[in-house]
């Protein structure tokens, strides 16, 4: 896929919605031993989780160049503060840029990355902001959030949809008026967003920066036949996926 369509940023439209003791222990001693064992296991779990994050994202942090620079540009261009990141899996890079993040994923095995001490220390040492990081992980399906998770994400000012399926369809409602959406088109979510009245395309990530020129934005979701992508074609993109198997192609893919 052409990089022109890899990541697009949208803003909410005006007027609408804009992440073994051999002796008898002293009283309380067994509880201390249990707590110590749990802390040790948590530390091991945190180290493993952080190692997996770094392996997945080329060393993590600033070495995760694609995402680090992209996220930094989103922050600089929008000044959003409260991010909702559904389908995040173990992508901790967001907390190096954004001070308040709610991560959501259905995979319970990534929970330790967000709830143990070593990853938190890593964020403290590498973050770009001065305040203490604030982040939380919720396990669940973004298409049917429970009340507890809804209360965590309602009114956030930025939504990330990065190759995690139809995030925009299910999660746009949690973003406040004047908020922003960063959408990858890898799973056709950026082209889905372009058809919604509540979202306005304001930038496309090209060559390490957001291009906001009107000619680029107008050309972004035009087919090779010269027409604006239709709802039917967006659905075909979602259902079929592969460009070679679709009945159409966009101008820049």
mmCIF file of C-alpha atoms in Angstrom:
data_model
loop_
_atom_site.group_PDB
_atom_site.id
_atom_site.type_symbol
_atom_site.label_atom_id
_atom_site.label_comp_id
_atom_site.label_asym_id
_atom_site.label_seq_id
_atom_site.Cartn_x
_atom_site.Cartn_y
_atom_site.Cartn_z
ATOM 1 C CA UNK A 1 0.000 0.000 0.000
ATOM 2 C CA UNK A 2 1.246 3.462 -0.841
ATOM 3 C CA UNK A 3 2.428 5.417 2.201
ATOM 4 C CA UNK A 4 0.000 8.195 1.291
ATOM 5 C CA UNK A 5 -2.811 6.052 2.657
ATOM 6 C CA UNK A 6 -0.917 4.433 5.493
ATOM 7 C CA UNK A 7 -1.920 6.958 8.162
ATOM 8 C CA UNK A 8 -4.386 9.831 8.048
ATOM 9 C CA UNK A 9 -5.506 12.213 10.738
ATOM 10 C CA UNK A 10 -9.068 13.428 11.103
ATOM 11 C CA UNK A 11 -10.715 16.039 13.282
ATOM 12 C CA UNK A 12 -14.295 16.018 14.452
ATOM 13 C CA UNK A 13 -16.555 18.308 12.478
ATOM 14 C CA UNK A 14 -17.932 21.420 14.179
ATOM 15 C CA UNK A 15 -21.227 20.749 15.893
ATOM 16 C CA UNK A 16 -20.551 17.011 16.195
ATOM 17 C CA UNK A 17 -18.141 14.744 18.069
ATOM 18 C CA UNK A 18 -14.660 16.174 17.215
ATOM 19 C CA UNK A 19 -7.984 4.469 24.747
ATOM 20 C CA UNK A 20 8.720 -23.981 53.028
ATOM 21 C CA UNK A 21 9.413 -22.338 56.235
ATOM 22 C CA UNK A 22 10.622 -24.971 58.605
ATOM 23 C CA UNK A 23 9.873 -22.968 61.745
ATOM 24 C CA UNK A 24 6.585 -21.530 62.814
ATOM 25 C CA UNK A 25 6.337 -18.092 61.197
ATOM 26 C CA UNK A 26 5.759 -15.019 63.249
ATOM 27 C CA UNK A 27 2.324 -13.467 62.970
ATOM 28 C CA UNK A 28 2.074 -11.859 59.542
ATOM 29 C CA UNK A 29 5.311 -13.481 58.303
ATOM 30 C CA UNK A 30 3.589 -15.823 55.854
ATOM 31 C CA UNK A 31 1.717 -12.881 54.349
ATOM 32 C CA UNK A 32 5.004 -11.039 53.900
ATOM 33 C CA UNK A 33 6.533 -14.066 52.203
ATOM 34 C CA UNK A 34 3.536 -14.363 49.906
ATOM 35 C CA UNK A 35 3.707 -10.674 49.028
ATOM 36 C CA UNK A 36 7.430 -10.962 48.373
ATOM 37 C CA UNK A 37 6.865 -13.902 46.043
ATOM 38 C CA UNK A 38 4.131 -12.062 44.194
ATOM 39 C CA UNK A 39 6.350 -8.993 43.794
ATOM 40 C CA UNK A 40 9.142 -11.161 42.410
ATOM 41 C CA UNK A 41 6.812 -12.782 39.883
ATOM 42 C CA UNK A 42 5.455 -9.365 38.891
ATOM 43 C CA UNK A 43 8.994 -8.070 38.326
ATOM 44 C CA UNK A 44 9.822 -11.083 36.148
ATOM 45 C CA UNK A 45 6.581 -10.603 34.251
ATOM 46 C CA UNK A 46 7.339 -6.918 33.702
ATOM 47 C CA UNK A 47 10.825 -7.663 32.362
ATOM 48 C CA UNK A 48 9.469 -10.268 29.945
ATOM 49 C CA UNK A 49 6.688 -7.942 28.786
ATOM 50 C CA UNK A 50 9.093 -5.070 28.183
ATOM 51 C CA UNK A 51 11.436 -7.361 26.260
ATOM 52 C CA UNK A 52 8.560 -8.519 24.033
ATOM 53 C CA UNK A 53 7.550 -4.903 23.373
ATOM 54 C CA UNK A 54 11.087 -4.023 22.311
ATOM 55 C CA UNK A 55 11.294 -7.110 20.119
ATOM 56 C CA UNK A 56 7.996 -6.270 18.417
ATOM 57 C CA UNK A 57 8.906 -2.642 17.747
ATOM 58 C CA UNK A 58 12.601 -2.704 16.786
ATOM 59 C CA UNK A 59 13.890 -1.868 20.235
ATOM 60 C CA UNK A 60 10.942 0.302 21.271
ATOM 61 C CA UNK A 61 11.037 3.970 22.207
ATOM 62 C CA UNK A 62 12.808 6.222 19.730
ATOM 63 C CA UNK A 63 13.992 3.107 17.853
ATOM 64 C CA UNK A 64 10.345 2.496 16.974
ATOM 65 C CA UNK A 65 10.947 5.294 14.476
ATOM 66 C CA UNK A 66 7.783 4.990 12.398
ATOM 67 C CA UNK A 67 5.409 5.248 15.341
ATOM 68 C CA UNK A 68 7.514 7.482 17.585
ATOM 69 C CA UNK A 69 7.787 10.237 14.952
ATOM 70 C CA UNK A 70 4.182 9.787 13.889
ATOM 71 C CA UNK A 71 2.850 10.024 17.448
ATOM 72 C CA UNK A 72 5.073 12.996 18.203
ATOM 73 C CA UNK A 73 3.717 14.804 15.147
ATOM 74 C CA UNK A 74 0.141 14.094 16.231
ATOM 75 C CA UNK A 75 0.891 15.588 19.641
ATOM 76 C CA UNK A 76 2.599 18.658 18.174
ATOM 77 C CA UNK A 77 -0.119 19.274 15.582
ATOM 78 C CA UNK A 78 -3.156 18.714 17.786
ATOM 79 C CA UNK A 79 -2.009 19.121 21.410
ATOM 80 C CA UNK A 80 -4.408 16.366 22.457
ATOM 81 C CA UNK A 81 -4.042 15.147 26.034
ATOM 82 C CA UNK A 82 -6.266 12.118 26.590
ATOM 83 C CA UNK A 83 -5.759 9.219 24.185
ATOM 84 C CA UNK A 84 -7.870 6.098 23.675
ATOM 85 C CA UNK A 85 -5.956 3.303 21.928
ATOM 86 C CA UNK A 86 -8.143 0.243 21.144
ATOM 87 C CA UNK A 87 -6.352 -2.831 19.830
ATOM 88 C CA UNK A 88 -3.064 -1.553 21.244
ATOM 89 C CA UNK A 89 -1.695 -5.006 22.100
ATOM 90 C CA UNK A 90 1.798 -4.284 23.534
ATOM 91 C CA UNK A 91 2.405 -0.907 21.892
ATOM 92 C CA UNK A 92 3.709 1.117 24.828
ATOM 93 C CA UNK A 93 5.298 3.791 22.588
ATOM 94 C CA UNK A 94 2.184 5.961 22.877
ATOM 95 C CA UNK A 95 2.919 6.648 26.554
ATOM 96 C CA UNK A 96 6.275 8.158 25.663
ATOM 97 C CA UNK A 97 4.425 10.936 23.834
ATOM 98 C CA UNK A 98 0.997 11.188 25.467
ATOM 99 C CA UNK A 99 0.696 11.668 29.202
ATOM 100 C CA UNK A 100 -2.775 10.115 29.600
ATOM 101 C CA UNK A 101 -3.596 6.917 27.685
ATOM 102 C CA UNK A 102 -6.201 4.191 27.996
ATOM 103 C CA UNK A 103 -5.023 1.048 26.229
ATOM 104 C CA UNK A 104 -7.543 -1.617 25.272
ATOM 105 C CA UNK A 105 -6.995 -5.113 23.954
ATOM 106 C CA UNK A 106 -8.772 -8.451 24.129
ATOM 107 C CA UNK A 107 -5.482 -10.303 24.736
ATOM 108 C CA UNK A 108 -4.969 -10.753 28.480
ATOM 109 C CA UNK A 109 -1.314 -11.753 28.023
ATOM 110 C CA UNK A 110 -0.265 -8.135 27.356
ATOM 111 C CA UNK A 111 -1.694 -6.894 30.649
ATOM 112 C CA UNK A 112 1.612 -7.162 32.509
ATOM 113 C CA UNK A 113 3.226 -4.610 30.187
ATOM 114 C CA UNK A 114 0.857 -1.949 31.469
ATOM 115 C CA UNK A 115 0.596 -2.985 35.111
ATOM 116 C CA UNK A 116 4.136 -3.774 36.272
ATOM 117 C CA UNK A 117 6.970 -1.584 37.476
ATOM 118 C CA UNK A 118 9.762 -2.125 34.950
ATOM 119 C CA UNK A 119 7.749 -0.885 31.932
ATOM 120 C CA UNK A 120 6.676 2.125 34.006
ATOM 121 C CA UNK A 121 10.302 2.931 34.799
ATOM 122 C CA UNK A 122 11.078 2.624 31.106
ATOM 123 C CA UNK A 123 8.386 5.204 30.323
ATOM 124 C CA UNK A 124 9.647 7.538 33.053
ATOM 125 C CA UNK A 125 13.150 7.413 31.606
ATOM 126 C CA UNK A 126 12.125 7.959 27.964
ATOM 127 C CA UNK A 127 8.980 10.124 27.953
ATOM 128 C CA UNK A 128 8.956 13.535 26.282
ATOM 129 C CA UNK A 129 6.774 15.329 28.854
ATOM 130 C CA UNK A 130 7.507 16.495 32.384
ATOM 131 C CA UNK A 131 4.500 15.223 34.351
ATOM 132 C CA UNK A 132 4.106 11.683 35.647
ATOM 133 C CA UNK A 133 2.688 9.288 33.055
ATOM 134 C CA UNK A 134 -0.915 8.283 33.486
ATOM 135 C CA UNK A 135 -2.049 5.181 31.698
ATOM 136 C CA UNK A 136 -4.322 2.218 32.207
ATOM 137 C CA UNK A 137 -5.022 -1.057 30.466
ATOM 138 C CA UNK A 138 -8.473 -2.535 29.995
ATOM 139 C CA UNK A 139 -9.100 -5.998 28.648
ATOM 140 C CA UNK A 140 -12.085 -6.238 26.365
ATOM 141 C CA UNK A 141 -13.640 -6.190 22.921
ATOM 142 C CA UNK A 142 -13.901 -2.616 21.606
ATOM 143 C CA UNK A 143 -17.143 -3.477 19.800
ATOM 144 C CA UNK A 144 -18.958 -4.098 23.098
ATOM 145 C CA UNK A 145 -17.419 -2.264 26.038
ATOM 146 C CA UNK A 146 -18.810 -2.744 29.523
ATOM 147 C CA UNK A 147 -19.848 0.180 31.721
ATOM 148 C CA UNK A 148 -16.559 0.293 33.616
ATOM 149 C CA UNK A 149 -14.488 0.602 30.456
ATOM 150 C CA UNK A 150 -16.941 3.084 28.938
ATOM 151 C CA UNK A 151 -16.447 5.340 31.945
ATOM 152 C CA UNK A 152 -12.682 5.190 31.369
ATOM 153 C CA UNK A 153 -12.806 6.242 27.706
ATOM 154 C CA UNK A 154 -15.808 8.549 27.329
ATOM 155 C CA UNK A 155 -14.894 12.139 26.483
ATOM 156 C CA UNK A 156 -11.315 11.439 25.380
ATOM 157 C CA UNK A 157 -9.906 13.831 22.799
ATOM 158 C CA UNK A 158 -7.978 11.437 20.565
ATOM 159 C CA UNK A 159 -8.611 7.988 19.109
ATOM 160 C CA UNK A 160 -5.997 5.708 17.546
ATOM 161 C CA UNK A 161 -7.003 3.133 14.943
ATOM 162 C CA UNK A 162 -3.814 1.372 13.876
ATOM 163 C CA UNK A 163 -4.373 -1.920 12.064
ATOM 164 C CA UNK A 164 -6.847 -3.250 14.615
ATOM 165 C CA UNK A 165 -9.957 -3.654 12.474
ATOM 166 C CA UNK A 166 -13.102 -1.452 12.472
ATOM 167 C CA UNK A 167 -12.143 0.731 15.443
ATOM 168 C CA UNK A 168 -13.696 3.895 13.995
ATOM 169 C CA UNK A 169 -17.105 2.260 13.593
ATOM 170 C CA UNK A 170 -17.292 1.217 17.232
ATOM 171 C CA UNK A 171 -15.233 3.817 19.103
ATOM 172 C CA UNK A 172 -15.821 7.232 17.488
ATOM 173 C CA UNK A 173 -18.682 7.797 19.909
ATOM 174 C CA UNK A 174 -16.288 8.007 22.854
ATOM 175 C CA UNK A 175 -14.355 10.996 21.463
ATOM 176 C CA UNK A 176 -15.359 14.522 22.479
ATOM 177 C CA UNK A 177 -16.252 17.363 20.125
ATOM 178 C CA UNK A 178 -13.118 18.927 18.731
ATOM 179 C CA UNK A 179 -11.211 15.659 19.124
ATOM 180 C CA UNK A 180 -8.952 13.878 16.675
ATOM 181 C CA UNK A 181 -8.550 10.478 15.070
ATOM 182 C CA UNK A 182 -5.342 8.897 13.806
ATOM 183 C CA UNK A 183 -6.365 6.135 11.418
ATOM 184 C CA UNK A 184 -4.289 3.663 9.452
ATOM 185 C CA UNK A 185 -5.780 2.450 6.188
ATOM 186 C CA UNK A 186 -4.149 -0.967 6.514
ATOM 187 C CA UNK A 187 -7.542 -2.406 7.533
ATOM 188 C CA UNK A 188 -9.498 0.210 5.535
ATOM 189 C CA UNK A 189 -10.365 2.239 8.631
ATOM 190 C CA UNK A 190 -9.104 5.558 7.254
ATOM 191 C CA UNK A 191 -11.259 5.209 4.146
ATOM 192 C CA UNK A 192 -14.194 4.217 6.353
ATOM 193 C CA UNK A 193 -13.726 7.389 8.422
ATOM 194 C CA UNK A 194 -13.618 9.583 5.323
ATOM 195 C CA UNK A 195 -17.261 8.723 4.606
ATOM 196 C CA UNK A 196 -18.520 9.693 8.055
ATOM 197 C CA UNK A 197 -19.991 13.152 8.574
ATOM 198 C CA UNK A 198 -18.531 13.476 12.055
ATOM 199 C CA UNK A 199 -14.944 13.220 10.805
ATOM 200 C CA UNK A 200 -13.057 15.636 8.567
ATOM 201 C CA UNK A 201 -9.741 14.674 6.963
ATOM 202 C CA UNK A 202 -7.123 17.256 7.996
ATOM 203 C CA UNK A 203 -3.792 15.591 7.237
ATOM 204 C CA UNK A 204 -2.026 12.675 5.573
ATOM 205 C CA UNK A 205 1.302 11.289 6.789
ATOM 206 C CA UNK A 206 3.827 11.566 3.942
ATOM 207 C CA UNK A 207 7.620 11.510 4.161
ATOM 208 C CA UNK A 208 7.688 11.920 7.919
ATOM 209 C CA UNK A 209 5.189 14.765 8.261
ATOM 210 C CA UNK A 210 1.511 15.545 7.933
ATOM 211 C CA UNK A 211 0.632 17.041 4.575
ATOM 212 C CA UNK A 212 -2.404 19.282 4.994
ATOM 213 C CA UNK A 213 -2.564 20.827 1.527
ATOM 214 C CA UNK A 214 -6.041 20.766 0.062
ATOM 215 C CA UNK A 215 -4.935 19.067 -3.167
ATOM 216 C CA UNK A 216 -3.469 16.112 -1.248
ATOM 217 C CA UNK A 217 -6.518 15.781 0.996
ATOM 218 C CA UNK A 218 -8.943 15.954 -1.930
ATOM 219 C CA UNK A 219 -6.941 13.340 -3.838
ATOM 220 C CA UNK A 220 -6.571 10.930 -0.948
ATOM 221 C CA UNK A 221 -9.613 8.710 -1.428
ATOM 222 C CA UNK A 222 -10.136 9.010 -5.172
ATOM 223 C CA UNK A 223 -10.268 5.828 -7.244
ATOM 224 C CA UNK A 224 -8.259 5.283 -10.408
ATOM 225 C CA UNK A 225 -11.529 5.823 -12.261
ATOM 226 C CA UNK A 226 -11.536 9.360 -10.889
ATOM 227 C CA UNK A 227 -14.477 9.089 -8.489
ATOM 228 C CA UNK A 228 -14.632 9.448 -4.707
ATOM 229 C CA UNK A 229 -14.618 6.087 -2.969
ATOM 230 C CA UNK A 230 -18.127 4.847 -2.222
ATOM 231 C CA UNK A 231 -19.624 3.144 0.802
ATOM 232 C CA UNK A 232 -19.849 -0.081 -1.198
ATOM 233 C CA UNK A 233 -16.155 0.123 -2.119
ATOM 234 C CA UNK A 234 -15.170 0.764 1.489
ATOM 235 C CA UNK A 235 -17.091 -2.348 2.522
ATOM 236 C CA UNK A 236 -15.425 -4.305 -0.280
ATOM 237 C CA UNK A 237 -12.048 -3.140 1.026
ATOM 238 C CA UNK A 238 -12.954 -4.463 4.479
ATOM 239 C CA UNK A 239 -14.386 -7.770 3.247
ATOM 240 C CA UNK A 240 -11.866 -8.590 0.506
ATOM 241 C CA UNK A 241 -8.736 -6.838 1.721
ATOM 242 C CA UNK A 242 -6.171 -7.635 -0.981
ATOM 243 C CA UNK A 243 -5.932 -4.973 -3.687
ATOM 244 C CA UNK A 244 -5.543 -7.571 -6.439
ATOM 245 C CA UNK A 245 -8.870 -9.185 -5.527
ATOM 246 C CA UNK A 246 -10.924 -5.977 -5.381
ATOM 247 C CA UNK A 247 -12.955 -4.543 -8.241
ATOM 248 C CA UNK A 248 -11.259 -1.127 -7.853
ATOM 249 C CA UNK A 249 -8.076 0.598 -6.766
ATOM 250 C CA UNK A 250 -7.471 3.965 -5.221
ATOM 251 C CA UNK A 251 -5.419 6.448 -7.196
ATOM 252 C CA UNK A 252 -2.458 6.213 -4.840
ATOM 253 C CA UNK A 253 -2.290 2.532 -3.964
#
